[in-house]
Amino acid sequence: MIYLDYNATAPLKKQAQEAMLKLPCAPYNPSSVHGFGREARRLLEEARASVLGGINGVGYRLVFTSSGTEANNLALKGLAGYTVLASSVEHVSVLKNAGVLIPVDSDGCVDLAALEQLLQEIPGNKLVSVMMAGNETGVVQPIAEVVMLAGKYGALVHTDAVQALGKMPLDMQALQVDMLSLSAHKCGGPHGIGALIIRKNLHLDAQVIGGGQEQGFRAGTENMTAAVGFAAAIPSQEEIEKEQQRLGCLQEMLESALEGQAQVLGKGARRLAGTSSLAMKGVSSETQLIHFDLNGIALSSGSACSSGRLTTSHVLLAMGVEKALAGCVVRVSMGAATSEEEIARFIRVWKELYQRKQ
Ligand code: PLP
């Protein structure tokens, strides 16, 4: 099976698996005061420092959560009395917490003029949430500009960097956002663990309450094993840059081979290397997915990372893509194991279907 669905989840990296398997079967609870507890605390704090270090998180705290979804919910629900302004192409875990939607252009980039107008018009405390990179189109948002605008109007900024982690360099010092969400399984770590990175002076109301773990931001005994795996999966900036180049070439190979047959959504914007949202006009996403599956290629339509349901993508509709065309889109998302031969095979299988449907 050729796997081209990395934006849904990435295979567990060997080093993450090994780091977790190396842990002894000990009664580890980081809140216990005895020796086992202290060792668990050491391992947990080591993992925390390692993930934070990987994104240059000096001046920020990291709160482990169960997922990127939970990190987004904590960020957006944790500030009482704030109006949340979110781009209309966000993941549903952000979208469902938004009070006001910020429109995007036809490439899916957030409309900065519209954002400024909203910031002027909306009274009171405001939190702007714009993702770093889109799960469906891979479009990279202009976060520096968003931070500048928000700063001008005294608003805070959250960014969902779940898809950016491991796919583009992340540097908290350069970004200067107030909060940032991560998820381990998108970059080869285990499932069931995410993180919210929070500026140190910012207070959030915990959404999961109980024993006060995670510095009072998120109760519940920490998933220390997963935290260790998460830390081991974080690539270095050099590794990321090298991989970006490699996947960028494969993306170029794919999109140029399909010129005239596929419409690439978000093509005019800066995109993640390795993510292509492709429309085959007149052929439904479902038909395409079945065809690719029968030919041993796993990919998804739009944002099937939620429940596998094939619904029209809110992202494509927000970009102004017609409903009929939005129903003919598949997403190719590449990763560490993706090879030139696999992309060549994808192109052949695409062309077979395209020709058959003419
Ligand atoms: N944000 C984005 C951009 C995503 O692509 C996903 C993935 O589904 C999430 C958030 C949710 O992450 P998780 O699967 O860890 O809940």
Coordinates of N, CA and C in Angstrom, one line a residue, residues 138-353:
G138 N -2.8 22.7 2.6 CA -1.4 22.9 3.0 C -1.0 24.4 2.9
V139 N -2.0 25.3 2.7 CA -1.7 26.7 2.6 C -1.2 27.2 3.9
V140 N -0.1 28.0 3.8 CA 0.6 28.5 5.0 C 0.1 30.0 5.2
Q141 N -0.4 30.2 6.3 CA -1.0 31.5 6.6 C 0.1 32.6 7.0
P142 N -0.2 33.9 6.7 CA 0.7 34.9 7.0 C 0.7 35.3 8.5
I143 N 1.2 34.4 9.4 CA 1.1 34.6 10.8 C 1.8 35.9 11.3
A144 N 2.9 36.3 10.7 CA 3.6 37.5 11.2 C 2.7 38.7 11.0
E145 N 2.0 38.7 9.9 CA 1.1 39.9 9.6 C -0.1 39.8 10.6
V146 N -0.6 38.6 10.8 CA -1.7 38.5 11.8 C -1.3 39.0 13.2
V147 N -0.1 38.6 13.6 CA 0.4 39.0 14.9 C 0.6 40.5 15.0
M148 N 1.1 41.1 13.9 CA 1.3 42.6 13.9 C -0.1 43.3 14.0
L149 N -1.0 42.8 13.2 CA -2.4 43.5 13.2 C -3.0 43.3 14.6
A150 N -3.0 42.1 15.1 CA -3.6 41.8 16.4 C -3.0 42.8 17.5
G151 N -1.6 42.9 17.4 CA -0.9 43.7 18.4 C -1.4 45.2 18.3
K152 N -1.6 45.6 17.1 CA -2.1 47.0 16.9 C -3.4 47.3 17.6
Y153 N -4.2 46.2 17.7 CA -5.6 46.4 18.3 C -5.6 45.7 19.7
G154 N -4.5 45.4 20.3 CA -4.4 44.8 21.6 C -5.1 43.4 21.7
A155 N -5.1 42.7 20.6 CA -5.7 41.3 20.6 C -4.6 40.3 20.8
L156 N -5.0 39.1 21.4 CA -4.1 38.0 21.5 C -4.2 37.1 20.3
V157 N -3.1 36.3 20.1 CA -3.1 35.4 18.9 C -2.8 34.0 19.3
H158 N -3.7 33.1 18.8 CA -3.4 31.7 18.9 C -3.2 31.1 17.5
T159 N -2.3 30.2 17.3 CA -2.2 29.5 16.0 C -2.2 28.0 16.2
D160 N -2.9 27.3 15.3 CA -3.0 25.9 15.3 C -1.9 25.4 14.4
A161 N -0.8 24.9 15.0 CA 0.4 24.5 14.3 C 0.4 23.0 14.1
V162 N -0.7 22.3 14.3 CA -0.8 20.9 14.2 C -0.2 20.3 12.9
Q163 N -0.5 20.9 11.8 CA 0.0 20.5 10.5 C 1.4 21.0 10.2
A164 N 1.8 22.0 10.9 CA 3.1 22.6 10.6 C 4.2 21.8 11.3
L165 N 3.9 21.2 12.4 CA 4.9 20.5 13.2 C 5.6 19.5 12.4
G166 N 6.9 19.6 12.2 CA 7.7 18.7 11.5 C 7.7 18.9 10.0
K167 N 6.8 19.8 9.5 CA 6.8 20.0 8.1 C 7.3 21.4 7.7
M168 N 7.5 22.3 8.6 CA 8.1 23.6 8.4 C 8.7 24.0 9.7
P169 N 9.8 24.8 9.6 CA 10.4 25.2 10.9 C 9.5 26.0 11.8
L170 N 9.5 25.7 13.1 CA 8.6 26.5 14.0 C 9.5 27.1 15.1
D171 N 9.4 28.4 15.3 CA 10.2 29.1 16.2 C 9.4 30.1 17.0
M172 N 9.2 29.8 18.3 CA 8.3 30.6 19.1 C 8.8 32.1 19.2
Q173 N 10.1 32.2 19.2 CA 10.7 33.6 19.3 C 10.4 34.4 18.1
A174 N 10.5 33.7 16.9 CA 10.2 34.5 15.7 C 8.7 34.7 15.5
L175 N 7.9 33.7 15.9 CA 6.4 33.8 15.7 C 5.8 34.8 16.6
Q176 N 6.1 34.9 17.8 CA 5.6 35.8 18.8 C 4.0 35.7 19.0
V177 N 3.5 34.5 18.8 CA 2.1 34.3 19.1 C 1.9 34.1 20.6
D178 N 0.7 34.2 21.1 CA 0.5 34.0 22.5 C 0.3 32.5 22.9
M179 N -0.3 31.8 21.9 CA -0.5 30.3 22.1 C -0.4 29.6 20.8
L180 N 0.0 28.3 20.9 CA 0.2 27.5 19.7 C -0.1 26.1 20.0
S181 N -0.9 25.4 19.2 CA -1.3 24.0 19.4 C -0.5 23.0 18.6
L182 N -0.2 21.9 19.2 CA 0.6 20.8 18.5 C -0.1 19.5 18.7
S183 N 0.2 18.5 17.9 CA -0.3 17.2 18.0 C 0.8 16.2 17.6
A184 N 1.1 15.2 18.5 CA 2.2 14.4 18.2 C 2.1 13.5 17.0
H185 N 0.8 13.0 16.8 CA 0.7 11.9 15.7 C 0.8 12.4 14.3
K186 N 0.8 13.8 14.2 CA 1.0 14.3 12.8 C 2.4 14.4 12.4
C187 N 3.3 14.2 13.4 CA 4.7 14.2 13.0 C 5.5 13.0 13.4
G188 N 4.8 11.8 13.5 CA 5.4 10.6 13.8 C 5.5 10.2 15.3
G189 N 4.8 11.0 16.1 CA 4.8 10.6 17.5 C 3.5 9.8 17.7
P190 N 3.3 9.4 19.0 CA 2.1 8.5 19.3 C 0.8 9.3 19.2
H191 N -0.3 8.6 19.1 CA -1.6 9.2 19.2 C -1.9 9.5 20.6
G192 N -2.9 10.4 20.8 CA -3.4 10.6 22.2 C -2.6 11.6 23.0
I193 N -1.7 12.3 22.3 CA -1.0 13.4 23.0 C -0.8 14.6 22.1
G194 N -1.1 15.8 22.7 CA -0.9 17.0 22.0 C -0.3 18.0 23.0
A195 N -0.2 19.2 22.7 CA 0.3 20.2 23.6 C -0.2 21.6 23.2
L196 N -0.4 22.4 24.3 CA -0.6 23.8 24.1 C 0.6 24.6 24.6
I197 N 1.2 25.4 23.8 CA 2.3 26.3 24.2 C 1.7 27.6 24.5
I198 N 2.0 28.1 25.7 CA 1.3 29.3 26.2 C 2.4 30.3 26.7
R199 N 2.2 31.6 26.3 CA 3.1 32.6 26.8 C 3.1 32.6 28.3
K200 N 4.2 32.7 29.0 CA 4.3 32.4 30.4 C 3.4 33.3 31.3
N201 N 3.2 34.6 30.8 CA 2.4 35.5 31.7 C 0.9 35.3 31.5
L202 N 0.5 34.4 30.6 CA -0.9 34.3 30.2 C -1.6 33.2 31.1
H203 N -2.8 33.6 31.7 CA -3.5 32.6 32.5 C -4.7 32.1 31.7
L204 N -4.9 30.8 31.8 CA -6.1 30.2 31.1 C -6.9 29.4 32.2
D205 N -8.2 29.4 32.0 CA -9.0 28.6 32.9 C -8.9 27.1 32.4
A206 N -8.6 26.2 33.3 CA -8.5 24.8 32.8 C -9.9 24.3 32.4
Q207 N -9.9 23.5 31.3 CA -11.2 23.0 30.8 C -11.4 21.6 31.4
V208 N -10.3 20.9 31.8 CA -10.5 19.6 32.5 C -10.0 19.9 33.9
I209 N -10.9 19.8 34.8 CA -10.6 20.1 36.2 C -10.5 18.9 37.1
G210 N -9.7 19.0 38.1 CA -9.5 17.8 39.0 C -8.3 18.1 39.9
G211 N -7.3 17.3 39.7 CA -6.1 17.3 40.6 C -5.1 18.4 40.4
G212 N -5.3 19.2 39.4 CA -4.4 20.4 39.2 C -3.1 20.1 38.5
Q213 N -3.0 18.9 37.8 CA -1.8 18.6 37.1 C -1.5 19.6 36.0
E214 N -0.4 19.5 35.4 CA 0.0 20.4 34.3 C -0.1 21.9 34.7
Q215 N 0.5 22.2 35.8 CA 0.6 23.5 36.4 C -0.8 24.2 36.5
G216 N -1.8 23.3 36.7 CA -3.2 23.8 36.9 C -3.9 24.0 35.6
F217 N -3.3 23.8 34.5 CA -3.9 24.1 33.2 C -4.7 22.9 32.7
R218 N -4.4 21.7 33.2 CA -5.1 20.6 32.6 C -5.0 19.4 33.6
A219 N -6.1 19.1 34.3 CA -6.0 18.0 35.3 C -6.0 16.6 34.6
G220 N -5.6 15.7 35.4 CA -5.5 14.3 34.9 C -4.1 13.8 34.9
T221 N -3.9 12.5 35.4 CA -2.5 12.0 35.4 C -1.9 12.0 33.9
E222 N -0.7 12.6 33.8 CA -0.1 12.8 32.5 C 0.2 11.5 31.8
N223 N 0.0 11.5 30.5 CA 0.4 10.4 29.6 C 1.9 10.4 29.4
M224 N 2.6 10.0 30.4 CA 4.1 10.2 30.4 C 4.7 9.4 29.3
T225 N 4.2 8.2 29.0 CA 4.8 7.4 28.0 C 4.7 8.1 26.6
A226 N 3.5 8.6 26.4 CA 3.3 9.3 25.1 C 4.1 10.6 25.0
A227 N 4.3 11.2 26.1 CA 5.1 12.5 26.1 C 6.5 12.1 25.7
V228 N 7.0 11.0 26.2 CA 8.4 10.6 25.9 C 8.5 10.3 24.4
G229 N 7.4 9.6 23.8 CA 7.4 9.3 22.4 C 7.3 10.6 21.6
F230 N 6.5 11.5 22.1 CA 6.3 12.8 21.4 C 7.7 13.5 21.2
A231 N 8.4 13.6 22.4 CA 9.7 14.3 22.4 C 10.6 13.7 21.4
A232 N 10.6 12.3 21.3 CA 11.6 11.6 20.4 C 11.2 11.8 19.0
A233 N 10.0 12.2 18.7 CA 9.6 12.3 17.3 C 9.9 13.7 16.7
I234 N 10.2 14.7 17.5 CA 10.4 16.1 17.0 C 11.7 16.1 16.2
P235 N 11.6 16.5 15.0 CA 12.9 16.5 14.2 C 13.6 17.8 14.4
S236 N 14.9 17.8 14.0 CA 15.7 19.1 14.2 C 15.3 20.0 13.0
Q237 N 15.6 21.3 13.1 CA 15.3 22.2 12.1 C 16.0 21.8 10.8
E238 N 17.2 21.3 10.9 CA 18.0 20.9 9.7 C 17.2 19.8 9.0
E239 N 16.8 18.8 9.8 CA 16.0 17.7 9.2 C 14.8 18.2 8.5
I240 N 14.1 19.1 9.1 CA 12.9 19.6 8.5 C 13.2 20.3 7.2
E241 N 14.2 21.1 7.2 CA 14.5 21.9 5.9 C 14.9 20.9 4.8
K242 N 15.7 19.9 5.1 CA 16.1 18.9 4.1 C 14.9 18.2 3.6
E243 N 14.0 17.8 4.5 CA 12.8 17.0 4.1 C 11.8 17.9 3.2
Q244 N 11.8 19.2 3.6 CA 11.0 20.2 2.9 C 11.4 20.2 1.4
Q245 N 12.7 20.3 1.2 CA 13.3 20.3 -0.1 C 12.9 19.1 -0.9
R246 N 13.1 17.9 -0.3 CA 12.8 16.7 -1.0 C 11.3 16.6 -1.3
L247 N 10.4 16.9 -0.4 CA 9.0 16.8 -0.7 C 8.5 17.9 -1.6
G248 N 9.2 19.0 -1.6 CA 8.9 20.1 -2.6 C 9.1 19.6 -4.0
C249 N 10.2 18.9 -4.2 CA 10.5 18.3 -5.5 C 9.4 17.3 -6.0
L250 N 9.0 16.5 -5.0 CA 8.0 15.4 -5.4 C 6.7 16.1 -5.7
Q251 N 6.4 17.2 -4.9 CA 5.1 17.9 -5.2 C 5.1 18.6 -6.5
E252 N 6.3 19.1 -6.9 CA 6.4 19.8 -8.2 C 6.3 18.7 -9.3
M253 N 6.9 17.6 -9.1 CA 6.8 16.5 -10.1 C 5.3 16.1 -10.3
L254 N 4.6 15.9 -9.2 CA 3.2 15.5 -9.2 C 2.3 16.6 -9.9
E255 N 2.5 17.8 -9.5 CA 1.6 18.8 -10.0 C 1.9 19.2 -11.5
S256 N 3.1 19.1 -11.9 CA 3.4 19.4 -13.3 C 3.0 18.3 -14.2
A257 N 3.1 17.0 -13.7 CA 2.6 15.9 -14.5 C 1.1 15.9 -14.7
L258 N 0.4 16.5 -13.7 CA -1.1 16.5 -13.8 C -1.7 17.8 -14.4
E259 N -0.8 18.7 -14.9 CA -1.2 19.9 -15.5 C -2.2 19.7 -16.6
G260 N -3.3 20.4 -16.6 CA -4.4 20.2 -17.6 C -5.4 19.2 -17.2
Q261 N -5.0 18.3 -16.2 CA -6.0 17.3 -15.7 C -6.5 17.6 -14.3
A262 N -5.7 18.2 -13.6 CA -6.0 18.5 -12.2 C -6.0 20.0 -11.9
Q263 N -7.0 20.4 -11.1 CA -6.9 21.8 -10.6 C -6.3 21.7 -9.2
V264 N -5.3 22.5 -9.0 CA -4.6 22.5 -7.7 C -5.2 23.6 -6.8
L265 N -5.8 23.2 -5.7 CA -6.5 24.3 -4.9 C -5.4 24.9 -4.0
G266 N -5.5 26.3 -4.0 CA -4.5 27.0 -3.1 C -3.2 27.2 -3.8
K267 N -3.1 26.9 -5.1 CA -1.9 26.9 -5.8 C -1.1 28.3 -5.8
G268 N -1.9 29.4 -5.7 CA -1.3 30.7 -5.7 C -0.6 31.1 -4.4
A269 N -0.9 30.3 -3.4 CA -0.3 30.6 -2.0 C 0.9 29.8 -1.7
R270 N 1.6 30.2 -0.7 CA 2.7 29.4 -0.2 C 2.1 28.2 0.5
R271 N 2.6 27.0 0.2 CA 2.0 25.8 0.7 C 3.0 24.9 1.4
L272 N 2.6 24.0 2.2 CA 3.4 23.0 2.8 C 4.0 22.2 1.6
A273 N 5.3 21.8 1.7 CA 5.8 20.9 0.7 C 5.2 19.6 0.9
G274 N 4.6 19.0 -0.1 CA 4.1 17.6 0.0 C 2.6 17.5 0.2
T275 N 1.9 18.7 0.3 CA 0.5 18.6 0.4 C -0.1 19.2 -0.9
S276 N -1.0 18.5 -1.6 CA -1.6 18.9 -2.8 C -3.1 18.6 -2.7
S277 N -3.9 19.6 -2.9 CA -5.4 19.3 -2.9 C -5.8 19.4 -4.4
L278 N -6.2 18.3 -5.0 CA -6.3 18.1 -6.4 C -7.8 17.9 -6.8
A279 N -8.3 18.6 -7.7 CA -9.7 18.4 -8.2 C -9.6 17.7 -9.6
M280 N -10.4 16.6 -9.7 CA -10.5 16.0 -11.1 C -12.0 16.3 -11.4
K281 N -12.2 17.3 -12.3 CA -13.5 17.8 -12.6 C -14.4 16.7 -13.1
G282 N -15.6 16.6 -12.5 CA -16.6 15.7 -13.0 C -16.5 14.3 -12.4
V283 N -15.5 14.0 -11.6 CA -15.3 12.7 -11.0 C -15.3 12.9 -9.4
S284 N -16.3 12.3 -8.8 CA -16.5 12.6 -7.4 C -15.3 12.1 -6.5
S285 N -15.1 12.7 -5.4 CA -14.0 12.3 -4.5 C -14.1 10.8 -4.2
E286 N -15.3 10.4 -3.9 CA -15.6 9.0 -3.5 C -15.1 8.0 -4.6
T287 N -15.5 8.3 -5.9 CA -15.0 7.5 -7.0 C -13.5 7.5 -7.1
Q288 N -12.9 8.6 -6.9 CA -11.4 8.7 -6.9 C -10.8 7.9 -5.8
L289 N -11.3 8.1 -4.6 CA -10.8 7.4 -3.4 C -10.9 5.8 -3.6
I290 N -12.0 5.4 -4.1 CA -12.2 3.9 -4.4 C -11.2 3.4 -5.4
H291 N -11.0 4.2 -6.5 CA -10.1 3.9 -7.6 C -8.7 3.8 -7.0
F292 N -8.3 4.8 -6.2 CA -6.9 4.8 -5.7 C -6.7 3.6 -4.7
D293 N -7.7 3.4 -3.9 CA -7.7 2.3 -2.9 C -7.5 1.0 -3.6
L294 N -8.3 0.8 -4.7 CA -8.2 -0.5 -5.4 C -6.9 -0.7 -6.1
N295 N -6.2 0.4 -6.3 CA -4.8 0.4 -6.9 C -3.7 0.5 -5.8
G296 N -4.1 0.3 -4.6 CA -3.1 0.3 -3.5 C -2.6 1.6 -3.1
I297 N -3.4 2.6 -3.2 CA -2.9 4.0 -2.8 C -3.9 4.5 -1.8
A298 N -3.4 4.9 -0.6 CA -4.3 5.4 0.5 C -4.1 6.9 0.5
L299 N -5.2 7.6 0.3 CA -5.3 9.1 0.5 C -6.7 9.4 0.9
S300 N -6.9 10.7 1.1 CA -8.2 11.1 1.5 C -8.8 12.3 0.8
S301 N -10.1 12.5 1.0 CA -10.7 13.6 0.4 C -10.8 14.7 1.4
G302 N -10.4 15.9 1.1 CA -10.6 17.0 2.1 C -10.1 16.6 3.5
S303 N -10.9 16.9 4.5 CA -10.5 16.7 5.9 C -11.1 15.4 6.5
A304 N -10.8 14.3 5.9 CA -11.3 13.0 6.4 C -10.7 12.6 7.7
C305 N -9.8 13.5 8.2 CA -9.2 13.1 9.5 C -10.2 13.2 10.7
S306 N -11.4 13.7 10.4 CA -12.3 13.8 11.6 C -13.0 12.4 11.8
S307 N -13.8 12.1 10.8 CA -14.6 10.8 11.1 C -14.7 9.9 9.8
G308 N -14.0 10.3 8.8 CA -14.0 9.5 7.6 C -15.3 9.8 6.7
R309 N -16.1 10.7 7.2 CA -17.3 11.0 6.5 C -17.0 11.9 5.3
L310 N -17.6 11.7 4.1 CA -17.4 12.5 3.0 C -18.4 13.6 2.9
T311 N -18.0 14.8 3.5 CA -18.9 15.9 3.4 C -18.2 17.0 2.6
T312 N -19.0 18.0 2.1 CA -18.3 19.0 1.3 C -17.4 19.8 2.3
S313 N -16.2 20.1 1.8 CA -15.2 20.7 2.7 C -15.6 22.2 2.9
H314 N -15.7 22.6 4.2 CA -15.9 24.0 4.5 C -14.8 24.9 4.1
V315 N -13.6 24.3 4.0 CA -12.4 25.0 3.6 C -12.5 25.4 2.1
L316 N -12.9 24.5 1.3 CA -13.0 24.8 -0.1 C -14.1 25.7 -0.4
L317 N -15.2 25.5 0.3 CA -16.4 26.5 0.1 C -16.0 27.9 0.6
A318 N -15.2 28.0 1.6 CA -14.8 29.3 2.1 C -13.8 30.0 1.1
M319 N -13.1 29.2 0.3 CA -12.3 29.7 -0.7 C -13.0 30.1 -2.0
G320 N -14.3 29.8 -2.0 CA -15.2 30.2 -3.1 C -15.2 29.1 -4.2
V321 N -14.7 27.9 -3.9 CA -14.7 26.8 -4.8 C -16.2 26.3 -4.9
E322 N -16.7 26.1 -6.2 CA -18.1 25.7 -6.4 C -18.3 24.4 -5.7
K323 N -19.5 24.2 -5.2 CA -19.8 22.9 -4.5 C -19.6 21.7 -5.3
A324 N -19.9 21.8 -6.6 CA -19.7 20.6 -7.5 C -18.2 20.3 -7.6
L325 N -17.4 21.3 -7.8 CA -16.0 21.0 -7.9 C -15.4 20.5 -6.5
A326 N -15.9 21.1 -5.4 CA -15.4 20.8 -4.1 C -15.7 19.3 -3.8
G327 N -16.7 18.7 -4.5 CA -17.0 17.3 -4.3 C -16.1 16.4 -5.2
C328 N -15.2 17.0 -5.9 CA -14.3 16.2 -6.8 C -12.8 16.3 -6.4
V329 N -12.6 16.6 -5.1 CA -11.2 16.9 -4.7 C -10.7 15.7 -3.8
V330 N -9.4 15.4 -4.1 CA -8.7 14.5 -3.2 C -7.5 15.2 -2.7
R331 N -7.0 14.8 -1.5 CA -5.8 15.4 -0.9 C -4.7 14.4 -0.9
V332 N -3.5 14.8 -1.5 CA -2.3 14.0 -1.4 C -1.5 14.6 -0.4
S333 N -1.1 13.9 0.7 CA -0.1 14.4 1.6 C 1.0 13.4 1.9
M334 N 2.2 13.9 1.6 CA 3.4 13.0 1.6 C 4.2 13.2 2.9
G335 N 5.1 12.2 3.1 CA 5.9 12.3 4.3 C 7.2 11.5 4.1
A336 N 7.8 11.2 5.2 CA 9.1 10.6 5.3 C 9.3 9.4 4.3
A337 N 8.3 8.5 4.2 CA 8.5 7.3 3.4 C 8.2 7.5 1.9
T338 N 7.6 8.7 1.6 CA 7.2 8.9 0.2 C 8.4 8.9 -0.7
S339 N 8.3 8.1 -1.8 CA 9.4 8.1 -2.8 C 8.9 8.6 -4.1
E340 N 9.9 8.8 -5.0 CA 9.6 9.2 -6.4 C 8.8 8.2 -7.1
E341 N 9.2 6.9 -6.8 CA 8.4 5.8 -7.5 C 6.9 5.8 -7.1
E342 N 6.7 6.1 -5.8 CA 5.3 6.1 -5.4 C 4.5 7.3 -6.1
I343 N 5.2 8.4 -6.2 CA 4.5 9.5 -6.9 C 4.3 9.2 -8.4
A344 N 5.2 8.6 -9.0 CA 5.1 8.2 -10.4 C 3.9 7.2 -10.5
R345 N 3.8 6.3 -9.5 CA 2.7 5.4 -9.6 C 1.3 6.1 -9.4
F346 N 1.3 7.1 -8.5 CA 0.1 7.9 -8.3 C -0.3 8.6 -9.6
I347 N 0.7 9.1 -10.2 CA 0.4 9.9 -11.5 C -0.2 8.9 -12.5
R348 N 0.4 7.7 -12.6 CA -0.2 6.7 -13.6 C -1.6 6.3 -13.3
V349 N -1.9 6.1 -12.0 CA -3.2 5.7 -11.6 C -4.2 6.8 -11.8
W350 N -3.8 8.0 -11.5 CA -4.6 9.2 -11.7 C -5.0 9.3 -13.2
K351 N -4.0 9.2 -14.1 CA -4.2 9.3 -15.5 C -5.1 8.2 -16.1
E352 N -5.0 7.0 -15.5 CA -5.9 5.9 -16.0 C -7.4 6.3 -15.7
L353 N -7.7 6.8 -14.5 CA -9.0 7.2 -14.2 C -9.5 8.4 -15.0

